Coordinates of C-alpha atoms and ligand atoms in Angstrom, one line a residue:
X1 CA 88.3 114.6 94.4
X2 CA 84.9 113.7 92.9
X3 CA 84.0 115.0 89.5
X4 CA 81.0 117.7 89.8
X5 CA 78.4 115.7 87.4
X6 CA 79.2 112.9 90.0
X7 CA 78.1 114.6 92.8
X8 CA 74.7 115.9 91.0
X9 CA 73.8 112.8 90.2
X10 CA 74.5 111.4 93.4
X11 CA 72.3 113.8 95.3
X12 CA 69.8 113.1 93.3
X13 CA 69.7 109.7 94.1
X14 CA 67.9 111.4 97.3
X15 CA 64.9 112.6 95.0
X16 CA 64.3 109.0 94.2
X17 CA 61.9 106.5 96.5
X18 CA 61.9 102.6 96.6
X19 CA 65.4 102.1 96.2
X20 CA 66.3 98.6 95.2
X21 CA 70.6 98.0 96.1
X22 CA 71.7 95.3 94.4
X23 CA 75.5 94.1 95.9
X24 CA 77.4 91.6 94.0
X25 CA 77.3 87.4 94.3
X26 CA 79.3 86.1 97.4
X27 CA 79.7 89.3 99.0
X28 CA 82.0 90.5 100.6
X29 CA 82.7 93.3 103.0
X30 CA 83.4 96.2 100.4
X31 CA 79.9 95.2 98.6
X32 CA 78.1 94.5 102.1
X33 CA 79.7 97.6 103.9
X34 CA 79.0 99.9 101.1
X35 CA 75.3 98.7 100.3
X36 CA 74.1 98.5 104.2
X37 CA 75.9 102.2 104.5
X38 CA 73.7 103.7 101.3
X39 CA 70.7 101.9 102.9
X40 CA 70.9 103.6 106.0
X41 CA 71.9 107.2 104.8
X42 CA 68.6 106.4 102.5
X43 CA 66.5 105.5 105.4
X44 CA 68.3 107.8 107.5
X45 CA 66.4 110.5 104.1
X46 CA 63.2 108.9 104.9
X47 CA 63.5 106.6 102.0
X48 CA 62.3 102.9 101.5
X49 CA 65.4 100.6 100.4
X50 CA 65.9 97.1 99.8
X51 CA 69.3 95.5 100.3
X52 CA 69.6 92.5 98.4
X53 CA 72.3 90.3 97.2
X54 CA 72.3 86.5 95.3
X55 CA 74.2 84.7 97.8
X56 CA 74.1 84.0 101.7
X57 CA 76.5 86.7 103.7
X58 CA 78.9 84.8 105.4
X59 CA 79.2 84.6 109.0
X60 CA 82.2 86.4 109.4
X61 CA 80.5 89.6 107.8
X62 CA 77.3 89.3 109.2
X63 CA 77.2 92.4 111.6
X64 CA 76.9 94.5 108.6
X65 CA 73.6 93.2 108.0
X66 CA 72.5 92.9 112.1
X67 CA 73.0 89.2 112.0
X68 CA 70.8 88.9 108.7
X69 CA 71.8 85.9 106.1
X70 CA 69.4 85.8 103.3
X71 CA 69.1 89.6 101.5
X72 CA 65.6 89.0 99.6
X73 CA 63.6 92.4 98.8
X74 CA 60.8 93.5 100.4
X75 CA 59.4 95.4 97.7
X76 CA 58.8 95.8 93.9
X77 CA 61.4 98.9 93.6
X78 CA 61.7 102.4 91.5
X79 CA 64.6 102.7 91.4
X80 CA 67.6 100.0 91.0
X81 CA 71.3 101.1 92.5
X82 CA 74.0 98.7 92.4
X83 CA 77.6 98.8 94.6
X84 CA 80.8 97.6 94.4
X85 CA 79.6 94.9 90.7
X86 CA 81.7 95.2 87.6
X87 CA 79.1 93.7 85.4
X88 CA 75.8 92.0 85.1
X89 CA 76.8 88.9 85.7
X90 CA 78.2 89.5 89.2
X91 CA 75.0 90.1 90.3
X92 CA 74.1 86.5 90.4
X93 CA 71.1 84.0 88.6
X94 CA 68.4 85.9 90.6
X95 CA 68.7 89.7 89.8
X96 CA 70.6 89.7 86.6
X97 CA 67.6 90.6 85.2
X98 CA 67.6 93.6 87.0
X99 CA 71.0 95.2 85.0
X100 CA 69.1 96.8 82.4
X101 CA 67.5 98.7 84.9
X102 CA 70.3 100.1 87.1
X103 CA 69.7 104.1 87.1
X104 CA 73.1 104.4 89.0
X105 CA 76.1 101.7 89.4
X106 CA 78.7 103.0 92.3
X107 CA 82.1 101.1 91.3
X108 CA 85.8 100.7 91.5
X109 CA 86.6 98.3 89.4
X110 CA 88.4 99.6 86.0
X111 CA 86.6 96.4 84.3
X112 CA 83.1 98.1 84.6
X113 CA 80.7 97.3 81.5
X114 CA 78.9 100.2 82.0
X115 CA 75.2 98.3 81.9
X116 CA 73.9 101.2 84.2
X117 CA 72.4 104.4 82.9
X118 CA 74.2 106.2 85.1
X119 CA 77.6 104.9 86.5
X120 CA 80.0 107.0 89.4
X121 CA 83.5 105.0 88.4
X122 CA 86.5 105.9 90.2
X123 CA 89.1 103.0 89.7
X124 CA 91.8 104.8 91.5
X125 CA 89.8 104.4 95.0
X126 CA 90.6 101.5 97.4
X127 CA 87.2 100.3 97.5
X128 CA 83.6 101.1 96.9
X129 CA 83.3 101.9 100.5
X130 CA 85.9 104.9 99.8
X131 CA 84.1 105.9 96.9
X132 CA 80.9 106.3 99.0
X133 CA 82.4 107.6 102.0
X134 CA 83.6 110.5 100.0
X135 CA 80.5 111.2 97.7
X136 CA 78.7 111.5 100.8
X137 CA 81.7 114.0 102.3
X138 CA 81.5 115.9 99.4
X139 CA 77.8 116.5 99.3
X140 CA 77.6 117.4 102.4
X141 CA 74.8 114.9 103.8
X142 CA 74.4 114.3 107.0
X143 CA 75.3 110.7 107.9
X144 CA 75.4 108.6 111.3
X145 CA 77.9 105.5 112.9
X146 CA 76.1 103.0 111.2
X147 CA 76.7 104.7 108.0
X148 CA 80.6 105.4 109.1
X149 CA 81.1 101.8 110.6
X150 CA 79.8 100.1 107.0
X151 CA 81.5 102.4 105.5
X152 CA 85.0 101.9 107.7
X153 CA 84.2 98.3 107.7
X154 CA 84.1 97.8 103.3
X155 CA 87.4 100.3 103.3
X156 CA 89.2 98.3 105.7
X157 CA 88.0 95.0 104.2
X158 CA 89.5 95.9 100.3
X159 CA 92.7 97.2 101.8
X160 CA 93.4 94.3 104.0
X161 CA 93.2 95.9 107.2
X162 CA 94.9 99.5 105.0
X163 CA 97.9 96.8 104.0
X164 CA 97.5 96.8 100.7
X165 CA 99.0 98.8 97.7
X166 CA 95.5 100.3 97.2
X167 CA 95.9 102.3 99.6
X168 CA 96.5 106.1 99.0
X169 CA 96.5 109.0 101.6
X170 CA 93.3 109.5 100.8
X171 CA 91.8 106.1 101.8
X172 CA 93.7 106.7 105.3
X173 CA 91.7 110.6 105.3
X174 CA 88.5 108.6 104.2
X175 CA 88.5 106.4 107.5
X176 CA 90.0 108.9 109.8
X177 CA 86.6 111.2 109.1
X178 CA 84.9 107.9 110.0
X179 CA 86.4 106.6 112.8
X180 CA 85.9 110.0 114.2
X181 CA 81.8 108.4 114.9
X182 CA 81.9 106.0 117.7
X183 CA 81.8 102.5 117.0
X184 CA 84.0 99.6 117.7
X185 CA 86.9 99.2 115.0
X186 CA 89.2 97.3 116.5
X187 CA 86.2 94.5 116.9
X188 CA 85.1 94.8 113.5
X189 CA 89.1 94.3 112.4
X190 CA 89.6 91.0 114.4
X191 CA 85.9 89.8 113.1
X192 CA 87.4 90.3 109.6
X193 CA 91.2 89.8 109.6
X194 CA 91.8 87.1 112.8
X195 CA 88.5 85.0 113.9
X196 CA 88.0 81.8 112.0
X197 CA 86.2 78.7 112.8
X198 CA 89.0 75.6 113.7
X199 CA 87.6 73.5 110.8
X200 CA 88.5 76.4 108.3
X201 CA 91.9 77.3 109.8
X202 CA 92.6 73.2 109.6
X203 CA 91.3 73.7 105.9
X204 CA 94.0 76.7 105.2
X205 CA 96.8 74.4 106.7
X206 CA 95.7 71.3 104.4
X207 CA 95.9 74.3 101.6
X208 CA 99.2 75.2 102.7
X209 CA 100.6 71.4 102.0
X210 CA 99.1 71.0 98.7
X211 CA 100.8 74.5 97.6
X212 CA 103.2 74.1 94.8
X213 CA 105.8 76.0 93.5
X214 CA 106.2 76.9 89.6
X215 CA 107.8 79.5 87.6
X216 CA 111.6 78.8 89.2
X217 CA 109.5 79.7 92.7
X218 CA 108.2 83.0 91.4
X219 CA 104.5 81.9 91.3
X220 CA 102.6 79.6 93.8
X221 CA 99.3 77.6 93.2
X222 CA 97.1 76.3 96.0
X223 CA 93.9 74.0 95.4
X224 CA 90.9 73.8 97.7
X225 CA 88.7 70.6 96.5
X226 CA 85.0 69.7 97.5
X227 CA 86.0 66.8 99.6
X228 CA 88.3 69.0 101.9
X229 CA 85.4 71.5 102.2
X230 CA 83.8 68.4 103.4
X231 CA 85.8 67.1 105.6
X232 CA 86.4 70.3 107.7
X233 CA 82.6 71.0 108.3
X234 CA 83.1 74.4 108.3
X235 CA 80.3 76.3 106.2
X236 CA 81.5 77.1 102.4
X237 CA 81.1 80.6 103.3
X238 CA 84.0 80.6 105.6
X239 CA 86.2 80.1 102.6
X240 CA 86.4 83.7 101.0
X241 CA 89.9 84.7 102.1
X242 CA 91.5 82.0 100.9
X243 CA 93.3 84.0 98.0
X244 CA 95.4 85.7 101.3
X245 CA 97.0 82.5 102.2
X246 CA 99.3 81.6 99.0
X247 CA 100.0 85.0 98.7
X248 CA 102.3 84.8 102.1
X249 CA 104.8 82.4 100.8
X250 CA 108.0 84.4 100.6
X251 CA 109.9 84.5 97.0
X252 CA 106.8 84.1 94.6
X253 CA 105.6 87.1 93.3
X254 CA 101.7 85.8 91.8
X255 CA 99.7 83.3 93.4
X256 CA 96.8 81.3 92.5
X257 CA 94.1 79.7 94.7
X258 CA 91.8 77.0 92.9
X259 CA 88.8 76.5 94.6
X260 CA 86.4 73.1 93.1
X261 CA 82.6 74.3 93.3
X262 CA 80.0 71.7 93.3
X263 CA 78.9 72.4 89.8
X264 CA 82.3 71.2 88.9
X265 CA 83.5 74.3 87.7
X266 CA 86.5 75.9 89.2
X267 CA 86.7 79.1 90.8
X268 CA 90.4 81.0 90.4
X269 CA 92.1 83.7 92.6
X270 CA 94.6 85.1 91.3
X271 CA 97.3 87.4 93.1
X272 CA 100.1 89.5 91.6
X273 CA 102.9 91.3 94.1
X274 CA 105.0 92.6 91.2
X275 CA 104.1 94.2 87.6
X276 CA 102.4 91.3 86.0
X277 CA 98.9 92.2 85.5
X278 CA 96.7 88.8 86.6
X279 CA 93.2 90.8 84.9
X280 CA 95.2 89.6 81.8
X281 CA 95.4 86.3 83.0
X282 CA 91.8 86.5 84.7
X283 CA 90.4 87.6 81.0
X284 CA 91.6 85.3 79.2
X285 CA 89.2 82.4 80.9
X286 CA 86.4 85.0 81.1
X287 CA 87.1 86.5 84.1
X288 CA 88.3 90.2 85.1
X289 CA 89.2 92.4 88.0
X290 CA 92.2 94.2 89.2
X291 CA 96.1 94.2 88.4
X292 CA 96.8 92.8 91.4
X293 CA 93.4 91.2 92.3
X294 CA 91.7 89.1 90.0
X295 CA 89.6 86.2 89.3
X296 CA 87.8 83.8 86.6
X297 CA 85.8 80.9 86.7
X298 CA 86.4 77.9 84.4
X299 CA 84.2 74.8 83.2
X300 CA 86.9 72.0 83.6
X301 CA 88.3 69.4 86.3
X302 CA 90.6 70.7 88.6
X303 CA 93.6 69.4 87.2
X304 CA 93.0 70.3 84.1
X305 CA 92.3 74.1 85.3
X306 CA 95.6 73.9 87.1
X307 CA 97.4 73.1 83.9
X308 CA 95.9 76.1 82.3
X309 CA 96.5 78.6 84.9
X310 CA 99.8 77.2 85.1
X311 CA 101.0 77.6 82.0
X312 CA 99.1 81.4 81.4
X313 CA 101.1 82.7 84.6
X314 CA 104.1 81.0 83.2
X315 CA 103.6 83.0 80.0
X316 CA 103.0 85.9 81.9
X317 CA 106.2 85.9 83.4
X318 CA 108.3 85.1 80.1
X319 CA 106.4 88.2 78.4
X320 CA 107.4 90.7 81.1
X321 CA 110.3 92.1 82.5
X322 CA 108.9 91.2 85.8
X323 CA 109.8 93.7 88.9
X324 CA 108.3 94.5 92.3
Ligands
MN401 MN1 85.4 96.4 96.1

């Protein structure tokens, strides 16, 4: 259920003109699926709207923006909306400027800074798509199949394909009202969940023999360097799923992918199937995110950020009765 004074404030969003959606850096298809969907139900109002985002949208997820890679906006806006971005800085070099202006933020995460004036926060939801799907339900506004495939699209994307312990009965009534517009699921599933280039599914196989076991087994780390980016010639956008791959390994219960960026930081993914929280682990380098989900980003060589993840998941694991 959606609170009343949530619902107010996002029909009013409809009173507003040049709408500026800001979705978060390296997007994905909860922040892609959710902003095109707003667009359109703006547009759909008779509303101007810019979609913008830092980063490239990666191939994979390009039908939710028509085959469009670079978001840039196409106007000075009113009014600034943001989807699916926990704080400022998740909105990338370009338009973290723009935080201090967000009227409304539309969000999931439970790590939400608050930065907007206004901000519709439902942590229990599956995604930002879910969250959307149902404000819109819920106030009654007229929507179309581009708006219900987005939306389907960002639900299915968060949830794995609905596989993951996010899901509620709600997130399965959510897409059931959506799938009930025509448009081609099934498609949109394999785009997301099975298609891959050959150079990144040799990539996830390399991944797969560097994979090392800590923890007594419990916990797997993976790295992804620079040079075997290189090597594949597949595009550095085909890499986002990579958190999915150590996760599979039966017997450890948190994983984490290492991914070398070519600013030398290192990027960290961070997956828990059992009670440990990872946002812990995720926070302590900076980062943030989910119980399960999580990530950070640290300023050191790889080896020396694999140390440190390391040792904070081993840590994890001797402070808590761990369980499934
Ligand atoms: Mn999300």
């Amino acid at each position: 259920m959606i609170r009343k004074e949530d619902i107010q404030k996002f029909t009013q969003l409809f009173s507003c003109d040049r709408i500026m959606i800001l979705m978060h850096c390296r997007p994905d298809g909860d922040t892609l699926g959710t902003g095109f969907a707003l667009k359109r139900l703006l547009e759909l109002n008779g509303k101007r709207v810019t979609a913008v985002c830092n980063d490239e949208v990666p191939k994979k997820l390009d039908f939710f923006t028509e085959g469009k890679k670079n978001l840039d906006p196409d106007f000075e806006p009113e009014t600034i909306v943001t989807v699916d971005t926990a704080t400022p800085e998740l909105l990338g070099k370009k338009y973290e400027a723009y935080a201090n202006r967000v009227w409304l933020a539309v969000d999931h995460h439970a790590t939400n800074s608050l930065y907007a004036e206004n901000t519709i926060l439902y942590p229990d939801k599956s995604s930002a798509g879910e969250l959307l799907s149902d404000l819109i339900y819920e106030s009654g506004i007229i929507y179309d199949s581009v708006v219900a495939s987005c939306l389907y699209g960002a639900i299915s994307f968060d949830t794995g394909c609905f596989r993951f312990s996010n899901v509620k009965p709600e997130t399965h009534l959510a897409a059931a009202r959506l799938l009930s517009f025509d448009f081609d699921a099934a498609e949109m599933n394999r785009r997301m969940f099975d298609l891959a280039p050959l150079g990144q599914l040799k990539v996830e196989n390399e991944l797969l023999q560097n994979a090392e076991l800590f923890c007594g087994g419990k916990a797997v780390i993976v790295t992804l360097t620079l040079d075997m980016v290189e090597k594949s010639g597949a595009a550095e956008s085909d890499f986002e799923g990579l958190a999915a791959i150590a996760r599979r390994i039966e017997g450890t219960y948190v994983s984490a992918t290492l991914r070398e960026n070519s600013d030398n930081s290192v990027r960290v993914s961070l997956r828990s199937e059992c009670n440990i929280d990872v946002s812990v682990i995720a926070s302590e380098f900076g980062g943030g995110g989910h119980v399960r989900a999580s990530g950070c980003t640290i300023n050191k060589p790889v080896d020396e950020v694999k140390e440190l993840i390391m040792n904070s998941v081993e840590r994890a694991f001797e402070k808590s009765e761990y369980q499934l």
